[in-house]
Coordinates of C-alpha atoms in Angstrom, one line a residue:
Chain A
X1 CA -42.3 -23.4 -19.8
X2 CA -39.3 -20.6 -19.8
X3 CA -36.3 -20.5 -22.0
X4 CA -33.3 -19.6 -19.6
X5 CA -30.4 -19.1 -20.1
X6 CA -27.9 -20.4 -17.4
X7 CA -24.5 -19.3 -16.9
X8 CA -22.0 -21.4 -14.9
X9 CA -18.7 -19.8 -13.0
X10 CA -16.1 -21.9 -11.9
X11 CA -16.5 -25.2 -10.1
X12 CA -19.9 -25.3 -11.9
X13 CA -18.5 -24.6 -14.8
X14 CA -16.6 -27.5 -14.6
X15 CA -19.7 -29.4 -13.6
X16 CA -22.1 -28.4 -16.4
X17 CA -19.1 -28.9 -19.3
X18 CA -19.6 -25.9 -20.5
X19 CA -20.0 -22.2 -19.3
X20 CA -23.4 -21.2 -20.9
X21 CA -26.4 -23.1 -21.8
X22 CA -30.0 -22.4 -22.9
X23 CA -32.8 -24.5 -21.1
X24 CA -36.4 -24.8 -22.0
X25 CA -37.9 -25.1 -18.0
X26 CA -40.8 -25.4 -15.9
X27 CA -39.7 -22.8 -12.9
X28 CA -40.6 -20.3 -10.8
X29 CA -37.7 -18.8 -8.8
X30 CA -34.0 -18.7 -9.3
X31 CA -34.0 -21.8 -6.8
X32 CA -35.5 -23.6 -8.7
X33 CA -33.5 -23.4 -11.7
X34 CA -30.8 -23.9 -9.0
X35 CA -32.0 -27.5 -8.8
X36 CA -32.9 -27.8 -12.1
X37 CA -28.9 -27.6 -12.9
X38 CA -28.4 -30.1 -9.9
X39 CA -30.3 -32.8 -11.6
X40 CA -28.4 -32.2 -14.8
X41 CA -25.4 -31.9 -14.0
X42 CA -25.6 -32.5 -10.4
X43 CA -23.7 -30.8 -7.1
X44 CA -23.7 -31.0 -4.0
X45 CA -23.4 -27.6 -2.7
X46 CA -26.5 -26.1 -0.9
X47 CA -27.8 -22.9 -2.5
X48 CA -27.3 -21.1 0.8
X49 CA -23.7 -21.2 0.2
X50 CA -24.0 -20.0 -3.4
X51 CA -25.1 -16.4 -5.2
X52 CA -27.3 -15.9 -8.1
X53 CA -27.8 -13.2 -10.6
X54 CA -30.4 -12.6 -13.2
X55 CA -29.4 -10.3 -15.8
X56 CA -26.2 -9.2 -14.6
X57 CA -28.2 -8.0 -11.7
X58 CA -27.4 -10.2 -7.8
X59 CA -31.1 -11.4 -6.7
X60 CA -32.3 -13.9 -4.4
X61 CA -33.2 -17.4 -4.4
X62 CA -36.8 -16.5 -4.2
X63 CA -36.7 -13.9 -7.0
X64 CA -38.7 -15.1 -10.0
X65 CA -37.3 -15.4 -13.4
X66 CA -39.3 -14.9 -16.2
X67 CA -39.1 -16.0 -20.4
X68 CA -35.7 -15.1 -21.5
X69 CA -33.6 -14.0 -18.2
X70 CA -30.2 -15.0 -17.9
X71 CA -29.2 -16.8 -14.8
X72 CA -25.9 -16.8 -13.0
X73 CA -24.9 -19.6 -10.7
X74 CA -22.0 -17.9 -9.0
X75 CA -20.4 -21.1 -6.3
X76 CA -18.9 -20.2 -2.9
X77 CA -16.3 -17.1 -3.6
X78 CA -12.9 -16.7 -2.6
X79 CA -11.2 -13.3 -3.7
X80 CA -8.0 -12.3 -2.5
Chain Q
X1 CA -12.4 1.8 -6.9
X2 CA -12.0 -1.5 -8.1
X3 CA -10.4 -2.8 -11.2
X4 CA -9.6 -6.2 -12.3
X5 CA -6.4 -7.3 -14.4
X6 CA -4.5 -10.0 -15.9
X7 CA -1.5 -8.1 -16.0
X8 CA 1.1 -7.9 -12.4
X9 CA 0.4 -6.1 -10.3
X10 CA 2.6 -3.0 -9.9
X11 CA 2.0 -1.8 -6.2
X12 CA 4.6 1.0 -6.5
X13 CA 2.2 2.6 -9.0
X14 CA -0.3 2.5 -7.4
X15 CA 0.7 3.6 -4.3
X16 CA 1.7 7.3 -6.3
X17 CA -2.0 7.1 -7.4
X18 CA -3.2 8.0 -4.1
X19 CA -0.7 10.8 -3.2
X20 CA -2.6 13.8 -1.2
X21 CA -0.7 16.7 0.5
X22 CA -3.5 16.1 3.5
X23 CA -2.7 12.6 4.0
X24 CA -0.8 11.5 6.7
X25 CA -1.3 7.9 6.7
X26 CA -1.1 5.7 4.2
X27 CA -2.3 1.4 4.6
X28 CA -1.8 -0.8 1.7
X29 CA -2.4 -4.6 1.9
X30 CA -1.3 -7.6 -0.5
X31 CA -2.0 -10.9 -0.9
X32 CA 0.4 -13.2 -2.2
X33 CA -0.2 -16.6 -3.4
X34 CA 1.9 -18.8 -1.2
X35 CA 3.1 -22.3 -1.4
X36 CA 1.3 -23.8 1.0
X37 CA -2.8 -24.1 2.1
X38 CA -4.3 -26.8 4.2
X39 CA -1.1 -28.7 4.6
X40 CA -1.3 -29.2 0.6
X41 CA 2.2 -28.0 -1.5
X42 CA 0.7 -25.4 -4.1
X43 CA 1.9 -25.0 -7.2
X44 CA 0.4 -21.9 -8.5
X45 CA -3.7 -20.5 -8.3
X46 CA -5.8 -19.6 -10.9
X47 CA -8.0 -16.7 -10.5
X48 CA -11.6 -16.7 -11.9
X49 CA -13.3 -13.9 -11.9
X50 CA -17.1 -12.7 -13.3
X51 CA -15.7 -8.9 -13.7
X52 CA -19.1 -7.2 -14.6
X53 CA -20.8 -8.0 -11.1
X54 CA -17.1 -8.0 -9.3
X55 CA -17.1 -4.1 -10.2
X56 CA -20.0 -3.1 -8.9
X57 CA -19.8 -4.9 -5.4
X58 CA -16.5 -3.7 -5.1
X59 CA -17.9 0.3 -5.8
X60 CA -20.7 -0.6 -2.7
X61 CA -18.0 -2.3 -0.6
X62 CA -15.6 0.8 -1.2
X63 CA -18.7 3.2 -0.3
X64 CA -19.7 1.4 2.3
X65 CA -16.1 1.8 3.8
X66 CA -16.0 5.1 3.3
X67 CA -18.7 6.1 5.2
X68 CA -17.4 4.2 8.0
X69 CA -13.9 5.2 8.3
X70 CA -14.0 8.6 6.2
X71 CA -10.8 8.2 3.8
X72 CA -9.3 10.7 1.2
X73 CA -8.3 7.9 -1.7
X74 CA -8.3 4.2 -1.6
X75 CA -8.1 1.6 -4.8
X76 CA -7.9 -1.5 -5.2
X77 CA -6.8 -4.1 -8.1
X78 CA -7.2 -7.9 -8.7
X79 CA -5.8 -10.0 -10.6
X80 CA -7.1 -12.9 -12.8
X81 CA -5.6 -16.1 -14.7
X82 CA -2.7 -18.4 -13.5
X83 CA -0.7 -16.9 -11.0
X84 CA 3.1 -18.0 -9.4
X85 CA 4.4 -18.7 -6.0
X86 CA 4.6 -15.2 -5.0
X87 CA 2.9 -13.3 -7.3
X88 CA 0.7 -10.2 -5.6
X89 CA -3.1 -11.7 -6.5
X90 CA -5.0 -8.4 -5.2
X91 CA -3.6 -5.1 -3.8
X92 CA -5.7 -2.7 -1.6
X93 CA -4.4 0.8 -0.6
X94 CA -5.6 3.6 1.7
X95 CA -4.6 6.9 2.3
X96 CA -6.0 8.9 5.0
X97 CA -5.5 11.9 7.0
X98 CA -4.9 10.0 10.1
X99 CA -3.7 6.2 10.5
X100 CA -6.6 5.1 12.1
X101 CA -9.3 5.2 9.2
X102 CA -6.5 4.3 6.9
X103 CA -5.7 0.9 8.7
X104 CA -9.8 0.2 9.4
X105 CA -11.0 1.3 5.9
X106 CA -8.2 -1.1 4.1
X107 CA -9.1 -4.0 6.2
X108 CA -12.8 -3.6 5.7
X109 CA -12.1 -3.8 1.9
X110 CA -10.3 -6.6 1.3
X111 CA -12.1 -8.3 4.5
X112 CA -15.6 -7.8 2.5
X113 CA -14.2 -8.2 -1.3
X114 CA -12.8 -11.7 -0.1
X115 CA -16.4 -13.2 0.8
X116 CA -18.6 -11.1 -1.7
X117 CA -17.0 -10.7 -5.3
X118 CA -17.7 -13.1 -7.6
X119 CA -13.9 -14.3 -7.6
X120 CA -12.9 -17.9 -7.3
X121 CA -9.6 -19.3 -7.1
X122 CA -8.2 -22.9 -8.0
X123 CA -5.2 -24.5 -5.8
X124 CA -3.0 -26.4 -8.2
X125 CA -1.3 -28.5 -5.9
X126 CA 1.9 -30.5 -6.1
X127 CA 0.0 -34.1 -6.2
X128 CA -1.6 -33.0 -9.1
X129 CA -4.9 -32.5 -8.1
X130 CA -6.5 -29.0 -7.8
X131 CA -9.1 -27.7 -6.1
X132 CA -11.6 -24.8 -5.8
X133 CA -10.8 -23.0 -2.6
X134 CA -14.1 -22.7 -0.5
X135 CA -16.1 -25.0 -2.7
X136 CA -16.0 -27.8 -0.5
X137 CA -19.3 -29.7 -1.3
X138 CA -19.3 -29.2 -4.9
X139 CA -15.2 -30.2 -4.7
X140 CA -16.0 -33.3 -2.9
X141 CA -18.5 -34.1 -5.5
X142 CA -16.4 -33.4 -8.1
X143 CA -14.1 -35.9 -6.6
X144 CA -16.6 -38.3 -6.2
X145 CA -18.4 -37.8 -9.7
X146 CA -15.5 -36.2 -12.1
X147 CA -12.0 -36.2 -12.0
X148 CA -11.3 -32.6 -12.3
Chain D
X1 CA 14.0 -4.9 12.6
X2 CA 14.2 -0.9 12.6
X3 CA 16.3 1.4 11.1
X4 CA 16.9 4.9 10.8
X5 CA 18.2 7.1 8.5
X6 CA 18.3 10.4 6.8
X7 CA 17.0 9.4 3.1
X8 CA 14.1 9.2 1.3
X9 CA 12.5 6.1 2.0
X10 CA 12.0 3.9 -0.7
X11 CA 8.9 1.1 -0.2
X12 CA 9.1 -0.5 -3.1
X13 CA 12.6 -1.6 -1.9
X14 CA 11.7 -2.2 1.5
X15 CA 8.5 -4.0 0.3
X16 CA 10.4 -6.7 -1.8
X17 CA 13.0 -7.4 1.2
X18 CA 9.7 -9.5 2.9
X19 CA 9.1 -11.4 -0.1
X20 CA 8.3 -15.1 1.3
X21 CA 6.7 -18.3 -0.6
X22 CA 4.8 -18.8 2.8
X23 CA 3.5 -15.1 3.2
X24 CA -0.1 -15.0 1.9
X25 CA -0.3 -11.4 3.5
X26 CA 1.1 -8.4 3.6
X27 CA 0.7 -5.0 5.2
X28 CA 2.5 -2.1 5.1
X29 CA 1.9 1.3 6.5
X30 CA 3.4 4.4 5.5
X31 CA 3.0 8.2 7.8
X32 CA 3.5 10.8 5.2
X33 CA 3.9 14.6 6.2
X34 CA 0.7 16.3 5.9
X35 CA 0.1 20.1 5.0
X36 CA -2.3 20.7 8.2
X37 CA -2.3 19.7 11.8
X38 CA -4.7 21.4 14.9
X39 CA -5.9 23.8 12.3
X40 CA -2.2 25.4 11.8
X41 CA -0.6 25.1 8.1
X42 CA 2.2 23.2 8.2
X43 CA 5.1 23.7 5.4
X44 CA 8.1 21.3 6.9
X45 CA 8.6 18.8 9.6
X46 CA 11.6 17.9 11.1
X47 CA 12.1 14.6 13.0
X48 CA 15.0 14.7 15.8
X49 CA 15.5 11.0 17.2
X50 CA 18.2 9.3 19.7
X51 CA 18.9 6.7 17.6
X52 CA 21.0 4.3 20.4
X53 CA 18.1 4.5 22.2
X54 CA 15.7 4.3 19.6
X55 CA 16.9 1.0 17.8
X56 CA 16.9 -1.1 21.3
X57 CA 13.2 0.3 22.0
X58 CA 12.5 -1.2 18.2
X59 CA 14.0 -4.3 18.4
X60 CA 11.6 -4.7 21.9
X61 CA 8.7 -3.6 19.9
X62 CA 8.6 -5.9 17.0
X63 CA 9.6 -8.7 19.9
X64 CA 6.2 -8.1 21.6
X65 CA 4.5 -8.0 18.0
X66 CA 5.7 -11.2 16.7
X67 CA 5.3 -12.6 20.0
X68 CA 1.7 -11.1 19.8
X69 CA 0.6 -11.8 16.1
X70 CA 2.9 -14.4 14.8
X71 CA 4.6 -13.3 11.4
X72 CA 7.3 -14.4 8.7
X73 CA 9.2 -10.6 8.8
X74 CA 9.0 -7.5 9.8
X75 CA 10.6 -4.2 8.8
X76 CA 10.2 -0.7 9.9
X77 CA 12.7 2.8 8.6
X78 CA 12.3 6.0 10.3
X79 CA 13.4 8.9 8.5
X80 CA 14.8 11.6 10.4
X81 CA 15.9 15.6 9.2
X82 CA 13.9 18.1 7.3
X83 CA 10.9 16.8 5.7
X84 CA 8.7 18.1 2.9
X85 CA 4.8 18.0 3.0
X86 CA 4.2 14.4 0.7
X87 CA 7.1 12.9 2.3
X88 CA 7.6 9.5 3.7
X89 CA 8.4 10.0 7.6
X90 CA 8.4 6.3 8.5
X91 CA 7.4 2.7 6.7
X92 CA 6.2 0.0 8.3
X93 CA 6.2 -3.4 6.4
X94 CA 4.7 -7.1 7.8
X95 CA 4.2 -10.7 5.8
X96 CA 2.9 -13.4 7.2
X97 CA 1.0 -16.5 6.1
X98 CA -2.6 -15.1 6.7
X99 CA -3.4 -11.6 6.6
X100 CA -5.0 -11.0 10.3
X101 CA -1.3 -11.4 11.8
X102 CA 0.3 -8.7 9.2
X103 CA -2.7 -6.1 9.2
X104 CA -2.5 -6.6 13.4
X105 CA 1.2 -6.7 14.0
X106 CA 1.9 -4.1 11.2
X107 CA -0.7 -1.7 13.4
X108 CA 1.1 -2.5 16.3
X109 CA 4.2 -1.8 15.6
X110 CA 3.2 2.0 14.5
X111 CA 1.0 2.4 17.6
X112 CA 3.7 1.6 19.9
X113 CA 6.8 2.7 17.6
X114 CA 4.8 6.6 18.0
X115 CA 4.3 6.4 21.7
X116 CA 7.5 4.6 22.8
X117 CA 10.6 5.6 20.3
X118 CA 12.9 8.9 21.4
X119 CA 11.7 10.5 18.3
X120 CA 10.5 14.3 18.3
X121 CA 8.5 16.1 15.3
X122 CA 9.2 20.1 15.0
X123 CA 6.4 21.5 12.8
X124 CA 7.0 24.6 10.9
X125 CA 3.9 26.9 10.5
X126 CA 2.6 28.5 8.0
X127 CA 2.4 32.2 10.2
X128 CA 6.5 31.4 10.4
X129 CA 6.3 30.1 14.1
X130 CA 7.4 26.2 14.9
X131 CA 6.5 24.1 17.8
X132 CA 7.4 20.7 19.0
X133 CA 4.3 17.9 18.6
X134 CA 3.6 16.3 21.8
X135 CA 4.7 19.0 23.9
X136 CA 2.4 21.3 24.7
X137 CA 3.3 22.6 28.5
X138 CA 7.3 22.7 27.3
X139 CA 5.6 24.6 24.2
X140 CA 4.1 26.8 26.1
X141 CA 6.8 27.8 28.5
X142 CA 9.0 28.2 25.3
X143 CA 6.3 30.5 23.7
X144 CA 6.3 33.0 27.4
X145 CA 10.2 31.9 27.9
X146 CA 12.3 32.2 24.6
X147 CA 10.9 33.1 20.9
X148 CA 11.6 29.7 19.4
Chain S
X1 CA 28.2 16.4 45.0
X2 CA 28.1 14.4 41.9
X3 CA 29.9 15.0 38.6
X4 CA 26.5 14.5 36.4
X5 CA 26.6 15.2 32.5
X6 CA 23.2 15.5 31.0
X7 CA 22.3 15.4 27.8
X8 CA 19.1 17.6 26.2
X9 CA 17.0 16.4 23.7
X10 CA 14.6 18.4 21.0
X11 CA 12.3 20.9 23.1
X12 CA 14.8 20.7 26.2
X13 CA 17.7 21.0 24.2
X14 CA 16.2 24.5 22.6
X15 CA 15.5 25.4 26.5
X16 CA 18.9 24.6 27.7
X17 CA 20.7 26.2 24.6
X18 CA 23.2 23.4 24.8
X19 CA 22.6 20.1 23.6
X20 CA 24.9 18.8 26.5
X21 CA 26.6 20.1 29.8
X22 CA 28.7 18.6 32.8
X23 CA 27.6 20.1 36.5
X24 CA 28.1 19.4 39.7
X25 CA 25.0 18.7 41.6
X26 CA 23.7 18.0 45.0
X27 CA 21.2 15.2 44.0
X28 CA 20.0 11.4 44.6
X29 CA 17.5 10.3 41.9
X30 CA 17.5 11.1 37.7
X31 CA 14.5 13.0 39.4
X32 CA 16.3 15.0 40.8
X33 CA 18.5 16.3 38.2
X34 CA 15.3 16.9 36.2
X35 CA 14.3 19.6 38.7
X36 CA 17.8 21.0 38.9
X37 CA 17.7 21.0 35.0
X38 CA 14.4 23.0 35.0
X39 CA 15.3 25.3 37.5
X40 CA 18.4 26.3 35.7
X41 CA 16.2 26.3 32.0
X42 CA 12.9 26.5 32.7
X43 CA 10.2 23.9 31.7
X44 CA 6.5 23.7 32.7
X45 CA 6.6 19.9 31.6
X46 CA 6.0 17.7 34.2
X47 CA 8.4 14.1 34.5
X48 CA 5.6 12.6 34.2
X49 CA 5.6 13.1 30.7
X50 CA 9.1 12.6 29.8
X51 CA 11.6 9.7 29.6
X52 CA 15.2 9.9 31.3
X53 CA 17.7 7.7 30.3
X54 CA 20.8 7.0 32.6
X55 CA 24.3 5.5 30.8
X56 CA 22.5 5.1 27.5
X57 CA 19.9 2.5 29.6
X58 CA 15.8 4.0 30.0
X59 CA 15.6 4.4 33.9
X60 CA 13.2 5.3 36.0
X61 CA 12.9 8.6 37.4
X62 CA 13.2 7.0 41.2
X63 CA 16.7 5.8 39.5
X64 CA 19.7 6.6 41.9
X65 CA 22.7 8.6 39.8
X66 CA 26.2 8.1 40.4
X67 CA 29.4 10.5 40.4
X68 CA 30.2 10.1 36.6
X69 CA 26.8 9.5 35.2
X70 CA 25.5 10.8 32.1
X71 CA 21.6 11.3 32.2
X72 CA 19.3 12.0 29.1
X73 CA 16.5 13.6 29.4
X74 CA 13.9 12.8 26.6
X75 CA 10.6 15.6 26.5
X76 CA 7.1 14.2 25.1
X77 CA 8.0 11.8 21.9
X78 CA 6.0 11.6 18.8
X79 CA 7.5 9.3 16.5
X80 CA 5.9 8.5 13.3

């Protein structure tokens, strides 16, 4: 198990109820704390439409996180 | 450069900013909340933005322009929180020696900041409702699960 | 909708005129006198135009532009006289509801506004000699023919 | 003959040392009264490259001038 924190922008923000929240988890990648949210808050946006970033740094899906990483689930942008 | 504020944007200042006795074109670009998206009335937007991350795509998105289309100066601001009918939500300017690279480097900017900051913006629309522009599956399962 | 005239152009002014709670876009462009052209040093330019001529050419331009890339309004000034290095020589201003239309028509208007408009650019040189942009066989022949 | 004013502009304006004069010429077309123009002035620019305008209208340079007709001739622009 990992403690994560996840940070929520936006629509999943709105979601979640609140914008920041530490889980303990059993996960591997940054998907999979993806899902993770899903179940608890659910969503149906696919990840392929979504960014993530761990530590303030943009990853990938498939980039593991390890004990204590932030994670932030950025939903579809729209700037401008 | 990129900066992010909360305050209006003044476009008039910013065009002085990138002043350059070798510069012989000059492209700016705005974008303007208007009244209307989708066939929905909008009220007003509401600009979201994660400004750590925002800042440095927007330094890769203005290097990556850059090399492509070799300008002198170029900036660019956005602005975050509730906005009017009207009010400028991002500003983008270009000045260049020629048109050319001034015109192609400003519309690579805000072409690429629009589809990779983290920036999200909220139609408040005259119904009532609101939605997340771009957010479609999560917004219909908002609908469907919460009434946000 | 062009204009001429013989003062400094103000943008800021010109910008607000195409304020529009439809526009979600809007480009302007701006050709500013630059200190270097072909390698010579350039101090001054000074525009001559046929302005009778020049605003029915206009008014055909930004027909085929709106025709072209549908937008809310258009506006373009010309300056014309003795300009300084730094100074606005024309502005060129578009909204529309998306930005593709104002970016394309505002690009077209310039593009076709350079090539098409009885307007003629004098540059005065650094070494003290002058010559007429555009014009390089008259140029010539006025080099061998008369010292202007 | 015709009575034909024509009117200089910019480079051909400096050439002809008059911005405007009236002569009477032997001609048919507005080219025509390009080369009588060029003849009396000088001007290695071919029509080609320039713009004539007849009674304030653009013309062509196949464009038949009348007794009383003013004709502008416009060198290379470059607006902008």
């Amino acid at each position: 198990m990992k403690t994560i924190t996840v940070r929520y922008f936006a629509m999943f923000r709105e979601h979640a109820g609140v914008a920041e929240e530490t889980l303990t988890l059993d996960v591997g990648t940054a998907a999979d704390v993806f899902e993770c949210t899903k179940e608890r808050h659910g969503s149906a946006e696919p990840a392929g439409h979504c960014k993530v970033a761990i530590n303030d740094e943009m990853a990938d899906w498939s980039a593991v996180v390890s004990d204590g990483d932030t994670v932030l689930l950025f939903p579809p942008v729209a700037g401008g | 450069m990129l900066s992010m504020t909360t305050a209006a944007i003044d476009p008039d200042a910013l065009r002085k900013k990138l002043f350059d006795a070798a510069a012989g074109g000059y492209c700016a670009f705005e974008g303007w909340v208007r009244n209307e998206n989708d066939g929905h009335t909008v009220l007003r937007l509401e600009y979201e933005a994660y400004e750590p991350l925002a800042i440095i795509e927007g330094d890769k998105i203005f290097a990556e322009a850059k090399r492509e289309f070799p300008f002198l100066h170029a900036l660019c601001v956005h602005r975050t929180g509730m906005l009017e009918i009207g009010d400028c939500a991002v500003w983008v300017g270009v000045a260049s020696p020629h048109r050319d690279e001034a015109f192609r480097a400003c519309r690579y900017i805000i072409d690429e900041l629009k589809v990779r900051l983290p920036i999200w913006k909220k139609e408040h629309y005259a119904d009532g409702h609101s939605g997340w522009v771009n957010c479609e599956r999560c917004a219909q399962h908002g609908r469907a699960g919460s009434p946000t």
